[in-house]
XYZ file of N, CA and C in Angstrom:
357
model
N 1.092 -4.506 -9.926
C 0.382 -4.659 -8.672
C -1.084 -4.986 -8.974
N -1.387 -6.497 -9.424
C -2.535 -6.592 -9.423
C -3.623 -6.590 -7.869
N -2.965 -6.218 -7.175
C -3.719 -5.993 -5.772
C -5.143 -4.885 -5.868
N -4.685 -3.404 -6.768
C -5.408 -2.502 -6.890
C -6.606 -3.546 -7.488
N -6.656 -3.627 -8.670
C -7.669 -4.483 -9.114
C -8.713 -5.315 -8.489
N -7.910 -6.318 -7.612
C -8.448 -7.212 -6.554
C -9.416 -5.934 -5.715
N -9.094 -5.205 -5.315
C -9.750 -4.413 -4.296
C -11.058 -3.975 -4.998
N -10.450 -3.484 -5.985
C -11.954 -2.642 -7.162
C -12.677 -3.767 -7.177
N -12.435 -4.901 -7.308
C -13.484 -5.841 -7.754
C -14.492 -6.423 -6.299
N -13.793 -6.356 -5.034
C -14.166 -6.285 -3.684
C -15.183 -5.227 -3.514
N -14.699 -4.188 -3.569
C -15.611 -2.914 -3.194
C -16.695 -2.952 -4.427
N -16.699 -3.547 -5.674
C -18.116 -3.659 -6.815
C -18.714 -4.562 -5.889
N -18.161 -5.860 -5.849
C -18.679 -6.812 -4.736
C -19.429 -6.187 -3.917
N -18.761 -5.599 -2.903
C -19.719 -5.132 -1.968
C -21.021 -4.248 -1.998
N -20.899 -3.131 -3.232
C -22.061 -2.505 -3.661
C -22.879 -3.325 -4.295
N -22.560 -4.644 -4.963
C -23.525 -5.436 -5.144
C -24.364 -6.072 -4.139
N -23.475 -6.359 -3.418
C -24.333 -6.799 -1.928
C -25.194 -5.983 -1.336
N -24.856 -4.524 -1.263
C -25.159 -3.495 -0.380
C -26.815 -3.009 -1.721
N -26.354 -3.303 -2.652
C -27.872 -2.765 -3.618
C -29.111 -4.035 -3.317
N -28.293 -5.192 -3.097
C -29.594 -6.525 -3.006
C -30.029 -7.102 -1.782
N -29.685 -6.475 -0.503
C -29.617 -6.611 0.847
C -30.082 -5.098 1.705
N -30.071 -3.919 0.749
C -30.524 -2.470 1.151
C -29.773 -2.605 2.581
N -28.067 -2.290 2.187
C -27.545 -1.836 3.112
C -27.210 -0.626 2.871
N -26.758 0.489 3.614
C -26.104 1.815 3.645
C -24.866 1.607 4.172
N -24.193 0.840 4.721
C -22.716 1.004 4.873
C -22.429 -0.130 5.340
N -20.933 -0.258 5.305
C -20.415 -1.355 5.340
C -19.736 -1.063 6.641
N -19.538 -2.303 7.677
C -18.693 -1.639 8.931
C -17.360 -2.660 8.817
N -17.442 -3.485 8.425
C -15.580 -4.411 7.939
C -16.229 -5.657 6.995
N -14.784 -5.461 6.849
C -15.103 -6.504 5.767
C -13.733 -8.029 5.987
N -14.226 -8.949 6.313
C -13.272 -10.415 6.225
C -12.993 -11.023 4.546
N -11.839 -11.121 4.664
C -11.290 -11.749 3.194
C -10.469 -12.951 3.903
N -10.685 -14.326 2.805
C -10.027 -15.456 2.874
C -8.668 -15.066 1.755
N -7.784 -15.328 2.223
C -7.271 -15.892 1.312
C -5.424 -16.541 1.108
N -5.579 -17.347 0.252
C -4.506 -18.491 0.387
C -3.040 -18.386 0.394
N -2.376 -18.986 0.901
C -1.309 -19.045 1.367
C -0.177 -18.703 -0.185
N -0.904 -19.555 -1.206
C 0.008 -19.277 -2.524
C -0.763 -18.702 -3.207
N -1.787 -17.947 -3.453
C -2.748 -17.192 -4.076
C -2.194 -16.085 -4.777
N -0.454 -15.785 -4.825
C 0.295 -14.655 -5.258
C -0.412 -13.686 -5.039
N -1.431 -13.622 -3.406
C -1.531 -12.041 -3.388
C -0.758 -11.301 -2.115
N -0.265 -9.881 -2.331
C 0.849 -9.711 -1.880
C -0.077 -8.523 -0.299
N -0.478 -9.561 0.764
C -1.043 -8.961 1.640
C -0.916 -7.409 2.312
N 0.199 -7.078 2.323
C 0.725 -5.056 2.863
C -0.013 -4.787 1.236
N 0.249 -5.211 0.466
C -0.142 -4.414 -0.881
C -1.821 -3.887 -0.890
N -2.360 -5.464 -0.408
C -3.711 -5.482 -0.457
C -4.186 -4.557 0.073
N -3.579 -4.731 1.924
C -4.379 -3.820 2.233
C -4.152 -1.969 2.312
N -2.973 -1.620 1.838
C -2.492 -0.608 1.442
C -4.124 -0.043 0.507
N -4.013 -0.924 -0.954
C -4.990 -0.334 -1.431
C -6.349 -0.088 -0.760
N -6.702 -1.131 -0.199
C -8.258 -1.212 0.600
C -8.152 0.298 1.209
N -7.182 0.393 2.424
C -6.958 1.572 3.076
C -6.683 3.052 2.190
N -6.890 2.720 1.177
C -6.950 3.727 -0.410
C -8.468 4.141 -0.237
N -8.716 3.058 -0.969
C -10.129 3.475 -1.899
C -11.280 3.521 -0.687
N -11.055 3.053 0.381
C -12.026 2.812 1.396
C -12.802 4.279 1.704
N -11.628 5.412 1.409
C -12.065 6.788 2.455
C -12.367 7.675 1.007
N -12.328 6.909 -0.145
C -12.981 7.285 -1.633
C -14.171 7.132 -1.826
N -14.737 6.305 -1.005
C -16.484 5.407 -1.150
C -16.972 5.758 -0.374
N -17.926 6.329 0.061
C -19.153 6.494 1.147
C -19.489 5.326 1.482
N -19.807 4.049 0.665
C -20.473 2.678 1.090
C -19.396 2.155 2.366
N -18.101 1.794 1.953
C -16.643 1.276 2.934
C -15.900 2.202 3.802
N -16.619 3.487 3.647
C -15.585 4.514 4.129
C -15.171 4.266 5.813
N -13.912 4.291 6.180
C -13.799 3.863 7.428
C -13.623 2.232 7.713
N -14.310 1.779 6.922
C -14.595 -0.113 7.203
C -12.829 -0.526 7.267
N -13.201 -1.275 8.269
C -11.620 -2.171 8.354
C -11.697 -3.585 7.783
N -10.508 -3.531 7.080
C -10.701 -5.093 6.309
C -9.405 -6.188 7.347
N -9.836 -7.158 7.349
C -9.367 -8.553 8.040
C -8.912 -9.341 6.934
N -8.001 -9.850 7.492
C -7.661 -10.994 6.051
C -7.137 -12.183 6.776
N -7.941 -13.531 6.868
C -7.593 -14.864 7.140
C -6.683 -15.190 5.969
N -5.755 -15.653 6.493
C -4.804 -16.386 5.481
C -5.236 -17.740 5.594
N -5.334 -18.701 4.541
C -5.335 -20.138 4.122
C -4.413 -20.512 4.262
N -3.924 -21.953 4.962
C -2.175 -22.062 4.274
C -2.780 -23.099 3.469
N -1.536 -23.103 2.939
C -1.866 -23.875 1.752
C -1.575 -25.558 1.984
N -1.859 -26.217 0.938
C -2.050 -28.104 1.423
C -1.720 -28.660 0.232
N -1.033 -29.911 0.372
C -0.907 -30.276 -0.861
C -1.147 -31.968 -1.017
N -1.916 -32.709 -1.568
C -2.145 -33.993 -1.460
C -1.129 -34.748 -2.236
N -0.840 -35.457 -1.781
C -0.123 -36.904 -3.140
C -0.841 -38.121 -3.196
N -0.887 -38.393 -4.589
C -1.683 -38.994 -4.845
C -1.394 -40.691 -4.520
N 0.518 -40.482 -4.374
C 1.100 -41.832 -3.811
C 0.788 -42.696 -3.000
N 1.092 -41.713 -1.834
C 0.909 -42.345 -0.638
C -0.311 -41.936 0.242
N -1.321 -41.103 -0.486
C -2.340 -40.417 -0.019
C -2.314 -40.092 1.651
N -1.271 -38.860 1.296
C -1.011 -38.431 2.533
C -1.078 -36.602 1.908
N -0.944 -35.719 3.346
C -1.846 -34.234 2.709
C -0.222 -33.791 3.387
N 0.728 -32.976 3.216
C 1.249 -31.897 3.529
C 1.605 -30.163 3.311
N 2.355 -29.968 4.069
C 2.464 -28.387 3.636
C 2.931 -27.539 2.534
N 2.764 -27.029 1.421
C 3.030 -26.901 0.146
C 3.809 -26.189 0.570
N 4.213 -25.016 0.877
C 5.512 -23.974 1.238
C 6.224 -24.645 1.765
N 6.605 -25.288 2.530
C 7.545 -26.086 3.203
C 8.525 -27.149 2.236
N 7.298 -27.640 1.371
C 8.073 -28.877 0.588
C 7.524 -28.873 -0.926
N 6.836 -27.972 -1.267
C 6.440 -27.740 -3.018
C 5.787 -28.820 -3.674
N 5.818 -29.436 -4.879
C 5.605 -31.003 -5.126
C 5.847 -31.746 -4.959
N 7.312 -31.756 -4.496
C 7.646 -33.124 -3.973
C 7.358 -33.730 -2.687
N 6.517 -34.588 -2.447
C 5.905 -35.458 -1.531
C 6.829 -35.589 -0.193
N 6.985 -34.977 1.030
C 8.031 -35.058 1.834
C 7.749 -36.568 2.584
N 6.595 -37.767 2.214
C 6.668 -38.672 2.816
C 6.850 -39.709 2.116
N 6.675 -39.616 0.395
C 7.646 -40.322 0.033
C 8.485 -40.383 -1.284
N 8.464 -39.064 -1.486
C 9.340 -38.544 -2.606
C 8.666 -38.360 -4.114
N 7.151 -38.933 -4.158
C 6.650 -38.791 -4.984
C 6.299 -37.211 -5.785
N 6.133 -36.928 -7.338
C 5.647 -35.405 -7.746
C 4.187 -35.650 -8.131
N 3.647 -36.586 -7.655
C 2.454 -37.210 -8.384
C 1.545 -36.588 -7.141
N 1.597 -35.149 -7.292
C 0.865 -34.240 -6.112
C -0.321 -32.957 -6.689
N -1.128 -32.605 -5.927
C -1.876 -31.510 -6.503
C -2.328 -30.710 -5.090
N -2.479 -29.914 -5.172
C -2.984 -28.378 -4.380
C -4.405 -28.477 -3.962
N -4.674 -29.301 -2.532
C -5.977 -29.192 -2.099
C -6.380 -27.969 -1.380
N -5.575 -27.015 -1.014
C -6.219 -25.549 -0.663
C -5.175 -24.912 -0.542
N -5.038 -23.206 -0.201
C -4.193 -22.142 0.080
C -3.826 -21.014 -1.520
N -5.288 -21.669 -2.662
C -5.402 -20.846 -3.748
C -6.341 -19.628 -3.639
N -7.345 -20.328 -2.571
C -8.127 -19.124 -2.662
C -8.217 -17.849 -2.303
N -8.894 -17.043 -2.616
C -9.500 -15.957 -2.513
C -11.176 -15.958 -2.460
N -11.430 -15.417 -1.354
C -12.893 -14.893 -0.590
C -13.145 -13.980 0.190
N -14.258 -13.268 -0.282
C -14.858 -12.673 0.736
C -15.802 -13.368 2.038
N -15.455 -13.468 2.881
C -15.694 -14.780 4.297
C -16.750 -13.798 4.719
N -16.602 -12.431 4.969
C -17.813 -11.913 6.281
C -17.929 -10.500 5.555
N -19.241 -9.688 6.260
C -19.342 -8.466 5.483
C -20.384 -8.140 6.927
N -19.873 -7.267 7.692
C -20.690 -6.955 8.491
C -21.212 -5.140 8.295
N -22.458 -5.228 8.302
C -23.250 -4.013 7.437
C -24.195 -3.382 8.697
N -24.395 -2.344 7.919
C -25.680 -1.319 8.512
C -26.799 -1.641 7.788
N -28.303 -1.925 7.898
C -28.921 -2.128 7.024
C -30.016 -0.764 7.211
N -30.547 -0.374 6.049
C -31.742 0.821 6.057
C -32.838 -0.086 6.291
N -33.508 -0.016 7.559
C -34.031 0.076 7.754
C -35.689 0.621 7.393
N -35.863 1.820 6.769
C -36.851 1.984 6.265
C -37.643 1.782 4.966
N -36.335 1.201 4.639
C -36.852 0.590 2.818
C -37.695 -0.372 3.370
C-alpha cells in the first residue's frame, strides 16, 4: 500500500507550506489526481483520515480528491482519446503509435489555511 507513503509525503508538504507562509492550520486540503496514476483512492483517503487526527497542523482537515481522467494521443491520426476505454490502441484508427497526454498525475491543487496572524 504505497498510499500510506503518498500521504506522509502530503502532510511534509503541507508543513512545508505551513513553515514558509506562517500558517497554524490547515482547514482541507484538494489533491489532483489521475485516472491511471495506480493510486488506489478509499486507500488514500483511509490513510489521510489516519494521520490527519495524529497532526495538530491537518487535524480535522478534509481532503478532496479531483480525479484526472486520463487521455491518450496518437500520433497517427492526431486524434486524443480515452485511455481506460481503449489502452494503446488508437480506437480511430487502429494505430499503437500512442502516448499518455494526462490522467498520470498527482497534485496538490488547493490548501486552504488559517494564517497567524501575529507573526
Amino acid at each position: 500500500m504505497h498510499e500510506l507513503g503518498i500521504v506522509k509525503h502530503v502532510i511534509k508538504t503541507l508543513h512545508d507550506v505551513a513553515n514558509e507562509n506562517n500558517v497554524r492550520r490547515i482547514g482541507s486540503v484538494t489533491l489532483e489526481v489521475g485516472e491511471v496514476s495506480g493510486v488506489v483512492l478509499d486507500q488514500l483517503v483511509d490513510c489521510w483520515n489516519y494521520f490527519r487526527e495524529k497532526d495538530p497542523l491537518v487535524k480535522g482537515a478534509p481532503l478532496f480528491v479531483e480525479r484526472v481522467p486520463a487521455v491518450t494521443f496518437c500520433t497517427s491520426c492526431e486524434k486524443e482519446y480515452p485511455t481506460v476505454a481503449h489502452g494503446k490502441t488508437c480506437p480511430h484508427c487502429g494505430s499503437t503509435e500512442t502516448y499518455l497526454l494526462k490522467g498520470n498525475e498527482f497534485s496538490i491543487k488547493q490548501i486552504e489555511a488559517e494564517v497567524n496572524e501575529d507573526a
